[in-house]
Amino acid sequence: MVKKVAIIGGGAAGFFTAINIAMINPDIKITIYEASNHLLAKVLVSGGGRCNVTNAIYDPKELIKNYPRGYDFLEPVFNQFNSKDTQNWFNAYGVKLKTEDDGRIFPESNSSQTIYNCLTHQCKILGISIRLKSRLKQIEFKNQQWELKFKNFDTHADFVVLATGSNLMMYDLLRSIKIPIVDPVPSLFTFNVKQHEFIVLAGISVPNSKVIIKEIPDHEEHGPLLITHWGFSGPAILRLSAWLAIPLAEIDYTFTLIINWNNYDIELLKRQLLIQIKDQPKQKIANWIGHGLPKRLWQKLFIQMGFKEYLNWAELGKKGIDSILKNLTCFEVSIEGKSTFKEEFVTAGGIDLSSVNPFTFAIENHHHLYAVGELLNIDAITGGFNFQAAWSGSYVAAKAISGIAHK
Ligand SMILES: Cc1cc2nc3c(=O)[nH]c(=O)nc-3n(C[C@H](O)[C@H](O)[C@H](O)COP(=O)(O)OP(=O)(O)OC[C@H]3O[C@@H](n4cnc5c(N)ncnc54)[C@H](O)[C@@H]3O)c2cc1C
C-alpha cells in the first residue's frame, strides 16, 4: 500500500524534507499542510530579501561552533549533510550560489525568490501536494496511524513530519502528547540604550571591538560593533545576544555592556600613552589618532571624559591616563531592552533535543513522528547557519523516512 507522509508546515524545513523524500522514494504520497495562505514566507524575507542560504564553513567540527543551542547534537547531523552538500544540492537544481568575503553564501541573483522558485518548482515536478490554510489542531496515534485534525478537515498519515518553526500554539499541542519543550526566548537581537548619548554617532562602526556583559562576564565576543539610533548592533552584539539569549531573558534585558572599542591590550595602550606624553608633550590630545577609532567617536569619548579641548599630553596626568584607559578598554553603558534584528531573527527553545534522534530526526517514544527546522531547540548566530540546520535536519529525516517507508 502507498505510504502517506504529512508534512506540517510549508517553510524551508517542510519543503526540503518533502522534496528529498520524493526524490529518494517517488512512491510515497506526500502532502505539505501550511497554516497560512503563504509558502516559504521566511525564506522570502530572509537575509534582507537575499536569503543567506548557508555558509562556507564546511567542516562539521567548525560548523557546530556557530550554534549556541544544538552544538552537541549537530555534529553527526552535519556529518551526513553539511554546507557543501547544501551548495551542491542547490547547484544541481539550477540555483547558482556565490560566497561573500565573510563566508556567507547567497544566490547569485541576490534574490530569495530564486530559492523560493527552486523549492516550489521541485515540489511541483515531484507531485507533492500542498494544502494552504490548514492549521494542525490535534494529533493522535491510533490504529497504527497518525490521526490529524485541522481546522476544517481531518486526515491520517503513516508518517508525520513537524516543521512548524517556532510557534507557541504548536508547543502546547506537543506538550499535550508528552513531547518535552524547552521554553522559547528570542535570540539574535540588538541592544537598546534609554538615554542614548551616542545617538549622534548612529551609523558609525568599529571593526574590532570586544564586548562583555558585566553581569555575565564568562562570555566575550569580538568583531564589528555598530552604533544605531537605539543603541548597539553589529556582529559582535548579535553573537553576544545569541550565546547569552537565556541568561539575558532572565535579567529582563537590563544590564551593563562593557565595550573595549578596539580590543586594546591595556598595558600596550598605557605604554602608547606614556610615549605620547614623552614625545609629543605640547600636542593636543583631542587631535590624537593613535587610538585607531573613527574621529567622531574619539571626539565624543574625549568630551565624555570631561577633558578641555586644548588639553595637551604634558597636562594629562595619572588621572587623565586612567580615564583614557578606562573609556577605551572598559567603556560601560546601561542597556535597557532589545530590538529585533530585521535581517534575521530566531527563537531559542523548542523541542528538547534529548528526545530527538540525530541520525533520523525521529521523536523518541512516538512511532513515525519526526521534527525538523526551527521547531527544534536549535538556533545559530547570523551567517546562514539557521537555514543550514534546517536543510541538514530535513535531509537526514527525509533519508530515514524514505528508507523505512517502502518496507
Ligand atoms: C526576517 C528573517 C530573516 C532571516 N534570514 C535568515 C538568513 O538569511 N539565513 C538563515 O540561515 N536564517 C535566516 N533566518 C532564520 C530562518 O528563516 C529560519 O531558521 C528558517 O526559516 C526556519 O525554517 P522552518 O521551516 O523551520 O520554519 P518556518 O520558516 O517558520 O516555517 C514554518 C511554517 O509552519 C507553518 N505552521 C506553523 N504552525 C502550523 C500548524 N499548526 N499547522 C500548519 N502549519 C503551521 C508556518 O505558517 C510556517 O509557514 C531569518 C529569519 C527571519 C525571521
Short mmCIF file of C-alpha atoms and ligand atoms in Angstrom, two decimals:
data_model
loop_
_atom_site.label_atom_id
_atom_site.label_comp_id
_atom_site.label_asym_id
_atom_site.label_seq_id
_atom_site.Cartn_x
_atom_site.Cartn_y
_atom_site.Cartn_z
CA MET A 1 0.00 0.00 0.00
CA VAL A 2 1.21 3.54 -0.79
CA LYS A 3 2.53 5.16 2.36
CA LYS A 4 1.31 8.65 3.27
CA VAL A 5 3.59 11.31 4.72
CA ALA A 6 2.11 14.50 6.20
CA ILE A 7 4.50 17.44 6.45
CA ILE A 8 3.16 20.06 8.85
CA GLY A 9 4.48 23.50 7.87
CA GLY A 10 5.36 24.97 4.49
CA GLY A 11 8.65 26.66 5.39
CA ALA A 12 12.25 25.84 4.46
CA ALA A 13 12.38 22.68 6.59
CA GLY A 14 9.00 21.34 5.45
CA PHE A 15 9.79 21.84 1.76
CA PHE A 16 13.29 20.40 1.96
CA THR A 17 12.03 17.29 3.77
CA ALA A 18 9.16 16.77 1.31
CA ILE A 19 11.35 17.21 -1.78
CA ASN A 20 14.10 14.90 -0.55
CA ILE A 21 11.66 12.15 0.44
CA ALA A 22 10.08 12.36 -3.02
CA MET A 23 13.49 12.31 -4.72
CA ILE A 24 14.66 9.24 -2.84
CA ASN A 25 11.34 7.39 -2.89
CA PRO A 26 8.85 8.58 -5.55
CA ASP A 27 6.24 6.02 -4.44
CA ILE A 28 5.37 7.87 -1.26
CA LYS A 29 2.33 10.18 -1.16
CA ILE A 30 3.47 13.45 0.36
CA THR A 31 1.33 16.41 1.40
CA ILE A 32 2.52 19.69 2.90
CA TYR A 33 -0.07 21.29 5.21
CA GLU A 34 0.53 25.01 5.72
CA ALA A 35 -1.44 27.05 8.27
CA SER A 36 -1.24 30.36 6.42
CA ASN A 37 -2.00 31.40 2.89
CA HIS A 38 1.70 31.72 2.01
CA LEU A 39 4.52 29.31 1.39
CA LEU A 40 8.14 29.83 2.39
CA ALA A 41 7.34 33.24 3.87
CA LYS A 42 10.56 33.42 5.93
CA VAL A 43 12.70 32.32 3.00
CA LEU A 44 11.37 35.26 1.01
CA VAL A 45 12.21 37.85 3.68
CA SER A 46 15.45 36.19 4.76
CA GLY A 47 18.84 37.85 4.53
CA GLY A 48 17.23 41.21 3.75
CA GLY A 49 15.49 39.67 0.72
CA ARG A 50 18.68 37.96 -0.50
CA CYS A 51 18.43 34.68 1.52
CA ASN A 52 21.70 33.76 3.16
CA VAL A 53 21.32 30.07 2.26
CA THR A 54 24.35 28.70 4.07
CA ASN A 55 27.98 29.42 4.98
CA ALA A 56 31.35 28.41 3.56
CA ILE A 57 32.37 26.68 6.80
CA TYR A 58 32.22 23.04 5.74
CA ASP A 59 33.96 21.06 8.48
CA PRO A 60 31.22 19.76 10.85
CA LYS A 61 33.51 20.34 13.85
CA GLU A 62 33.85 24.02 12.89
CA LEU A 63 30.26 24.39 11.72
CA ILE A 64 28.78 23.36 15.08
CA LYS A 65 30.66 26.21 16.82
CA ASN A 66 28.05 28.60 15.41
CA TYR A 67 25.13 27.04 17.29
CA PRO A 68 24.52 28.24 20.86
CA ARG A 69 21.71 25.66 21.05
CA GLY A 70 22.31 22.42 19.15
CA TYR A 71 26.11 22.42 19.45
CA ASP A 72 26.45 18.80 20.70
CA PHE A 73 23.54 17.42 18.73
CA LEU A 74 24.56 18.68 15.29
CA GLU A 75 27.94 17.09 14.61
CA PRO A 76 26.53 13.70 13.48
CA VAL A 77 23.88 15.61 11.53
CA PHE A 78 26.47 17.68 9.63
CA ASN A 79 28.49 14.51 9.04
CA GLN A 80 25.52 13.34 6.98
CA PHE A 81 24.69 16.62 5.20
CA ASN A 82 26.85 19.73 5.57
CA SER A 83 27.04 23.18 4.00
CA LYS A 84 28.96 21.84 0.97
CA ASP A 85 26.09 19.38 0.39
CA THR A 86 23.65 22.31 0.55
CA GLN A 87 25.65 24.14 -2.12
CA ASN A 88 25.80 21.03 -4.31
CA TRP A 89 22.08 20.40 -3.81
CA PHE A 90 21.01 23.87 -4.93
CA ASN A 91 23.55 23.87 -7.79
CA ALA A 92 22.15 20.56 -9.01
CA TYR A 93 18.68 22.08 -9.18
CA GLY A 94 19.74 25.16 -11.11
CA VAL A 95 20.49 27.70 -8.36
CA LYS A 96 23.82 29.43 -8.81
CA LEU A 97 25.29 30.46 -5.46
CA LYS A 98 28.07 32.89 -4.56
CA THR A 99 30.26 33.14 -1.48
CA GLU A 100 30.87 36.58 0.01
CA ASP A 101 34.15 37.61 1.67
CA ASP A 102 32.83 36.81 5.15
CA GLY A 103 31.81 33.27 4.12
CA ARG A 104 28.07 33.88 3.77
CA ILE A 105 26.53 32.17 0.74
CA PHE A 106 23.70 33.77 -1.27
CA PRO A 107 22.02 33.09 -4.60
CA GLU A 108 23.97 34.77 -7.40
CA SER A 109 20.71 36.55 -8.28
CA ASN A 110 20.83 38.30 -4.86
CA SER A 111 17.17 37.40 -4.53
CA SER A 112 15.47 34.97 -2.16
CA GLN A 113 12.85 34.50 -4.87
CA THR A 114 15.39 32.21 -6.61
CA ILE A 115 15.33 29.82 -3.63
CA TYR A 116 11.54 30.05 -3.42
CA ASN A 117 11.25 29.27 -7.15
CA CYS A 118 13.63 26.31 -6.90
CA LEU A 119 11.80 24.71 -3.95
CA THR A 120 8.27 25.27 -5.28
CA HIS A 121 9.28 24.06 -8.76
CA GLN A 122 10.81 20.84 -7.38
CA CYS A 123 7.67 20.27 -5.32
CA LYS A 124 5.54 20.63 -8.41
CA ILE A 125 7.53 18.29 -10.65
CA LEU A 126 7.75 15.67 -7.90
CA GLY A 127 3.96 15.66 -7.46
CA ILE A 128 3.98 16.82 -3.83
CA SER A 129 0.52 18.06 -2.76
CA ILE A 130 0.18 21.35 -0.91
CA ARG A 131 -2.77 22.43 1.22
CA LEU A 132 -2.82 26.04 2.34
CA LYS A 133 -4.90 27.43 5.23
CA SER A 134 -4.50 24.09 7.01
CA ARG A 135 -3.52 24.61 10.62
CA LEU A 136 -2.90 21.41 12.57
CA LYS A 137 -5.04 21.47 15.74
CA GLN A 138 -4.72 17.96 17.12
CA ILE A 139 -2.61 14.89 16.56
CA GLU A 140 -3.09 11.37 17.89
CA PHE A 141 -1.57 7.96 17.10
CA LYS A 142 -4.43 5.47 16.65
CA ASN A 143 -4.65 2.08 14.92
CA GLN A 144 -1.05 2.29 13.66
CA GLN A 145 -1.66 5.66 12.00
CA TRP A 146 -1.48 9.32 12.88
CA GLU A 147 -4.87 11.00 13.01
CA LEU A 148 -4.56 14.66 12.18
CA LYS A 149 -7.24 17.24 12.90
CA PHE A 150 -7.04 20.52 11.02
CA LYS A 151 -9.37 23.48 11.36
CA ASN A 152 -11.77 22.39 8.60
CA PHE A 153 -10.95 18.74 7.95
CA ASP A 154 -9.40 15.55 9.37
CA THR A 155 -6.96 13.20 7.71
CA HIS A 156 -4.47 10.48 8.57
CA ALA A 157 -0.89 9.61 7.68
CA ASP A 158 1.66 6.85 8.23
CA PHE A 159 4.46 9.34 8.90
CA VAL A 160 4.24 12.87 10.26
CA VAL A 161 6.99 15.46 9.98
CA LEU A 162 6.54 18.51 12.21
CA ALA A 163 8.14 21.56 10.57
CA THR A 164 6.15 24.41 12.09
CA GLY A 165 9.01 26.71 13.10
CA SER A 166 8.82 28.46 16.45
CA ASN A 167 5.12 28.51 17.14
CA LEU A 168 3.62 28.81 20.63
CA MET A 169 0.38 27.01 19.76
CA MET A 170 2.36 24.11 18.40
CA TYR A 171 4.43 23.90 21.60
CA ASP A 172 1.19 23.48 23.60
CA LEU A 173 -0.05 20.82 21.22
CA LEU A 174 3.23 18.92 21.52
CA ARG A 175 3.28 19.18 25.31
CA SER A 176 -0.18 17.57 25.26
CA ILE A 177 1.33 14.45 23.64
CA LYS A 178 4.23 14.47 26.10
CA ILE A 179 6.93 15.86 23.84
CA PRO A 180 9.32 17.88 26.06
CA ILE A 181 9.65 21.56 25.09
CA VAL A 182 12.36 23.98 26.17
CA ASP A 183 10.62 27.34 26.80
CA PRO A 184 11.26 29.76 23.94
CA VAL A 185 13.18 33.03 24.27
CA PRO A 186 14.30 35.38 21.47
CA SER A 187 17.80 35.12 20.07
CA LEU A 188 19.72 37.41 17.68
CA PHE A 189 18.70 40.89 18.80
CA THR A 190 20.31 44.29 19.23
CA PHE A 191 20.74 46.22 22.48
CA ASN A 192 18.77 49.37 23.38
CA VAL A 193 20.03 52.34 25.41
CA LYS A 194 17.44 54.61 27.05
CA GLN A 195 19.47 57.82 27.45
CA HIS A 196 21.46 57.24 24.28
CA GLU A 197 24.27 59.78 24.44
CA PHE A 198 25.87 58.24 21.34
CA ILE A 199 22.79 58.76 19.14
CA VAL A 200 24.66 61.50 17.24
CA LEU A 201 27.11 58.79 16.16
CA ALA A 202 24.41 56.46 14.74
CA GLY A 203 25.83 54.71 11.69
CA ILE A 204 29.43 54.69 12.95
CA SER A 205 31.01 51.27 13.39
CA VAL A 206 34.29 49.93 14.73
CA PRO A 207 35.66 46.73 13.16
CA ASN A 208 37.50 45.20 16.09
CA SER A 209 35.57 45.62 19.34
CA LYS A 210 35.48 43.33 22.36
CA VAL A 211 32.14 43.25 24.20
CA ILE A 212 31.22 41.70 27.54
CA ILE A 213 28.15 41.83 29.76
CA LYS A 214 29.14 42.88 33.27
CA GLU A 215 26.54 40.66 34.95
CA ILE A 216 27.52 37.59 32.83
CA PRO A 217 31.29 38.05 32.41
CA ASP A 218 32.19 34.49 31.30
CA HIS A 219 31.41 35.14 27.64
CA GLU A 220 33.06 37.76 25.44
CA GLU A 221 32.62 38.48 21.76
CA HIS A 222 34.91 40.20 19.27
CA GLY A 223 34.29 41.91 15.95
CA PRO A 224 32.38 44.75 14.33
CA LEU A 225 30.18 46.91 16.58
CA LEU A 226 27.67 49.35 15.13
CA ILE A 227 26.18 52.39 16.89
CA THR A 228 22.49 52.69 15.97
CA HIS A 229 19.72 55.17 16.74
CA TRP A 230 18.52 52.87 19.53
CA GLY A 231 21.77 51.55 20.93
CA PHE A 232 24.27 48.99 19.71
CA SER A 233 24.22 46.36 16.98
CA GLY A 234 26.68 44.63 14.62
CA PRO A 235 28.05 41.08 14.53
CA ALA A 236 29.71 41.22 17.97
CA ILE A 237 26.43 42.28 19.65
CA LEU A 238 24.31 39.77 17.69
CA ARG A 239 26.64 36.94 18.66
CA LEU A 240 26.51 38.02 22.31
CA SER A 241 22.69 38.10 22.15
CA ALA A 242 22.60 34.58 20.70
CA TRP A 243 25.06 32.92 23.06
CA LEU A 244 23.55 34.64 26.11
CA ALA A 245 19.89 34.52 24.95
CA ILE A 246 18.72 32.61 28.03
CA PRO A 247 20.57 34.49 30.82
CA LEU A 248 19.70 37.83 29.16
CA ALA A 249 16.00 36.91 29.20
CA GLU A 250 16.37 36.03 32.90
CA ILE A 251 17.68 39.55 33.69
CA ASP A 252 14.96 41.07 31.50
CA TYR A 253 17.44 42.63 29.08
CA THR A 254 18.64 45.15 31.71
CA PHE A 255 22.40 45.05 32.17
CA THR A 256 25.71 46.86 31.71
CA LEU A 257 27.54 46.38 28.42
CA ILE A 258 31.32 46.77 28.62
CA ILE A 259 32.99 47.86 25.39
CA ASN A 260 36.67 47.69 24.52
CA TRP A 261 36.44 49.78 21.35
CA ASN A 262 39.44 48.35 19.53
CA ASN A 263 40.24 45.20 21.50
CA TYR A 264 43.12 47.15 23.07
CA ASP A 265 45.63 45.45 25.30
CA ILE A 266 45.54 47.74 28.32
CA GLU A 267 49.29 47.52 29.03
CA LEU A 268 50.23 48.26 25.42
CA LEU A 269 47.79 51.15 25.34
CA LYS A 270 49.25 52.56 28.55
CA ARG A 271 52.75 52.39 27.07
CA GLN A 272 51.46 54.14 23.97
CA LEU A 273 50.05 56.97 26.11
CA LEU A 274 53.32 57.35 28.04
CA ILE A 275 55.24 57.59 24.75
CA GLN A 276 52.83 60.33 23.60
CA ILE A 277 53.46 62.25 26.83
CA LYS A 278 57.22 61.93 26.40
CA ASP A 279 57.48 62.56 22.65
CA GLN A 280 54.58 64.96 21.96
CA PRO A 281 54.05 66.91 25.22
CA LYS A 282 52.69 70.03 23.51
CA GLN A 283 50.27 68.29 21.16
CA LYS A 284 46.55 68.45 21.83
CA ILE A 285 45.12 65.12 22.97
CA ALA A 286 41.91 65.83 21.05
CA ASN A 287 43.89 65.51 17.80
CA TRP A 288 45.44 62.14 18.69
CA ILE A 289 44.93 59.43 16.04
CA GLY A 290 46.90 56.60 17.66
CA HIS A 291 43.67 55.12 19.10
CA GLY A 292 42.68 53.87 15.62
CA LEU A 293 38.99 54.80 16.11
CA PRO A 294 36.74 56.88 13.83
CA LYS A 295 37.48 60.57 14.51
CA ARG A 296 33.94 61.43 15.64
CA LEU A 297 33.84 58.56 18.10
CA TRP A 298 37.16 59.62 19.65
CA GLN A 299 35.93 63.22 19.91
CA LYS A 300 32.74 62.07 21.67
CA LEU A 301 34.69 59.90 24.10
CA PHE A 302 37.11 62.76 24.68
CA ILE A 303 34.27 65.11 25.68
CA GLN A 304 32.70 62.31 27.76
CA MET A 305 35.94 62.10 29.74
CA GLY A 306 35.48 65.76 30.74
CA PHE A 307 38.71 66.96 29.07
CA LYS A 308 39.08 70.51 27.84
CA GLU A 309 39.57 70.83 24.09
CA TYR A 310 43.03 72.46 24.48
CA LEU A 311 44.41 69.82 26.93
CA ASN A 312 47.84 68.63 25.80
CA TRP A 313 49.76 65.45 26.67
CA ALA A 314 52.02 67.16 29.21
CA GLU A 315 48.92 68.21 31.20
CA LEU A 316 47.21 64.81 31.18
CA GLY A 317 48.49 63.40 34.50
CA LYS A 318 47.81 59.99 36.07
CA LYS A 319 44.06 60.62 36.47
CA GLY A 320 43.81 61.52 32.80
CA ILE A 321 45.74 58.40 31.74
CA ASP A 322 43.43 56.24 33.86
CA SER A 323 40.39 57.91 32.32
CA ILE A 324 41.55 57.26 28.73
CA LEU A 325 42.40 53.65 29.59
CA LYS A 326 39.01 53.08 31.20
CA ASN A 327 36.98 54.73 28.45
CA LEU A 328 38.81 52.97 25.61
CA THR A 329 39.11 49.48 27.11
CA CYS A 330 36.26 49.28 29.58
CA PHE A 331 33.53 51.69 28.47
CA GLU A 332 30.34 50.96 30.41
CA VAL A 333 26.87 51.60 29.04
CA SER A 334 23.49 50.72 30.57
CA ILE A 335 21.30 48.60 28.35
CA GLU A 336 17.54 48.61 28.83
CA GLY A 337 15.71 46.36 26.40
CA LYS A 338 16.33 44.93 22.97
CA SER A 339 15.24 45.39 19.35
CA THR A 340 14.64 42.85 16.65
CA PHE A 341 17.45 42.49 14.15
CA LYS A 342 15.46 42.92 10.96
CA GLU A 343 17.64 40.85 8.65
CA GLU A 344 17.34 37.68 10.69
CA PHE A 345 15.76 36.74 13.98
CA VAL A 346 15.24 33.34 15.50
CA THR A 347 13.97 31.73 18.67
CA ALA A 348 16.00 29.75 21.16
CA GLY A 349 13.96 26.89 22.62
CA GLY A 350 11.64 24.32 21.10
CA ILE A 351 11.57 20.53 21.16
CA ASP A 352 14.13 19.27 23.66
CA LEU A 353 16.93 17.62 21.67
CA SER A 354 17.30 14.84 24.23
CA SER A 355 14.09 13.39 22.76
CA VAL A 356 15.27 13.55 19.11
CA ASN A 357 17.48 11.01 17.32
CA PRO A 358 20.24 12.90 15.38
CA PHE A 359 20.52 10.05 12.86
CA THR A 360 16.83 10.10 11.86
CA PHE A 361 15.18 13.16 13.48
CA ALA A 362 12.54 10.81 14.86
CA ILE A 363 10.99 11.84 18.19
CA GLU A 364 11.57 9.26 20.87
CA ASN A 365 8.60 7.20 22.07
CA HIS A 366 6.43 8.39 19.17
CA HIS A 367 6.05 5.99 16.28
CA HIS A 368 6.94 7.53 12.89
CA LEU A 369 6.84 11.09 14.21
CA TYR A 370 9.66 13.44 13.15
CA ALA A 371 10.56 17.09 13.77
CA VAL A 372 12.81 19.38 11.73
CA GLY A 373 13.85 23.05 11.47
CA GLU A 374 13.36 25.82 13.96
CA LEU A 375 10.75 23.86 15.92
CA LEU A 376 13.70 22.06 17.50
CA ASN A 377 15.81 23.64 20.23
CA ILE A 378 18.49 24.59 17.69
CA ASP A 379 19.50 28.11 16.74
CA ALA A 380 22.56 29.79 15.38
CA ILE A 381 24.32 33.10 15.07
CA THR A 382 23.84 35.02 11.80
CA GLY A 383 25.61 33.84 8.65
CA GLY A 384 23.32 31.27 7.01
CA PHE A 385 23.66 28.76 9.85
CA ASN A 386 19.97 28.71 10.76
CA PHE A 387 18.99 27.60 7.28
CA GLN A 388 21.87 25.12 7.25
CA ALA A 389 20.47 23.41 10.35
CA ALA A 390 17.07 23.25 8.63
CA TRP A 391 18.49 21.81 5.37
CA SER A 392 20.66 19.23 7.18
CA GLY A 393 17.99 18.02 9.60
CA SER A 394 15.40 17.84 6.83
CA TYR A 395 17.71 15.83 4.58
CA VAL A 396 18.52 13.37 7.38
CA ALA A 397 14.82 12.97 8.26
CA ALA A 398 13.91 12.52 4.58
CA LYS A 399 16.53 9.80 4.16
CA ALA A 400 15.33 7.99 7.28
CA ILE A 401 11.65 8.17 6.27
CA SER A 402 12.26 7.09 2.65
CA GLY A 403 14.39 4.23 3.95
CA ILE A 404 11.63 2.70 6.04
CA ALA A 405 8.51 3.84 4.17
CA HIS A 406 8.89 1.23 1.44
CA LYS A 407 9.24 -1.67 3.88
C1 LIG B 1 13.49 38.18 8.92
C2 LIG B 1 14.25 36.90 8.99
C3 LIG B 1 15.37 36.73 8.20
C4 LIG B 1 16.11 35.54 8.25
N1 LIG B 1 17.21 35.41 7.45
C5 LIG B 1 17.95 34.28 7.51
C6 LIG B 1 19.06 34.09 6.66
O1 LIG B 1 19.35 34.90 5.78
N2 LIG B 1 19.80 32.94 6.83
C7 LIG B 1 19.48 31.99 7.76
O2 LIG B 1 20.18 30.99 7.87
N3 LIG B 1 18.38 32.13 8.54
C8 LIG B 1 17.61 33.23 8.43
N4 LIG B 1 16.51 33.37 9.22
C9 LIG B 1 16.10 32.23 10.05
C10 LIG B 1 15.38 31.22 9.14
O3 LIG B 1 14.43 31.93 8.36
C11 LIG B 1 14.69 30.14 9.95
O4 LIG B 1 15.66 29.48 10.72
C12 LIG B 1 14.01 29.13 9.00
O5 LIG B 1 13.08 29.80 8.19
C13 LIG B 1 13.31 28.05 9.77
O6 LIG B 1 12.58 27.28 8.86
P1 LIG B 1 11.40 26.36 9.36
O7 LIG B 1 10.84 25.73 8.10
O8 LIG B 1 11.84 25.51 10.46
O9 LIG B 1 10.31 27.36 9.98
P2 LIG B 1 9.44 28.49 9.29
O10 LIG B 1 10.15 29.10 8.15
O11 LIG B 1 8.98 29.35 10.39
O12 LIG B 1 8.19 27.68 8.68
C14 LIG B 1 7.22 27.08 9.49
C15 LIG B 1 5.90 27.07 8.75
O13 LIG B 1 4.97 26.30 9.51
C16 LIG B 1 3.71 26.94 9.47
N5 LIG B 1 2.94 26.48 10.65
C17 LIG B 1 3.09 26.87 11.94
N6 LIG B 1 2.21 26.22 12.72
C18 LIG B 1 1.48 25.40 11.92
C19 LIG B 1 0.43 24.48 12.15
N7 LIG B 1 -0.05 24.24 13.37
N8 LIG B 1 -0.09 23.80 11.09
C20 LIG B 1 0.41 24.01 9.83
N9 LIG B 1 1.40 24.89 9.56
C21 LIG B 1 1.95 25.57 10.59
C22 LIG B 1 4.05 28.41 9.50
O14 LIG B 1 2.98 29.18 8.98
C23 LIG B 1 5.30 28.45 8.59
O15 LIG B 1 4.95 28.65 7.25
C24 LIG B 1 15.73 34.52 9.15
C25 LIG B 1 14.59 34.68 9.94
C26 LIG B 1 13.85 35.85 9.87
C27 LIG B 1 12.63 36.00 10.71
#
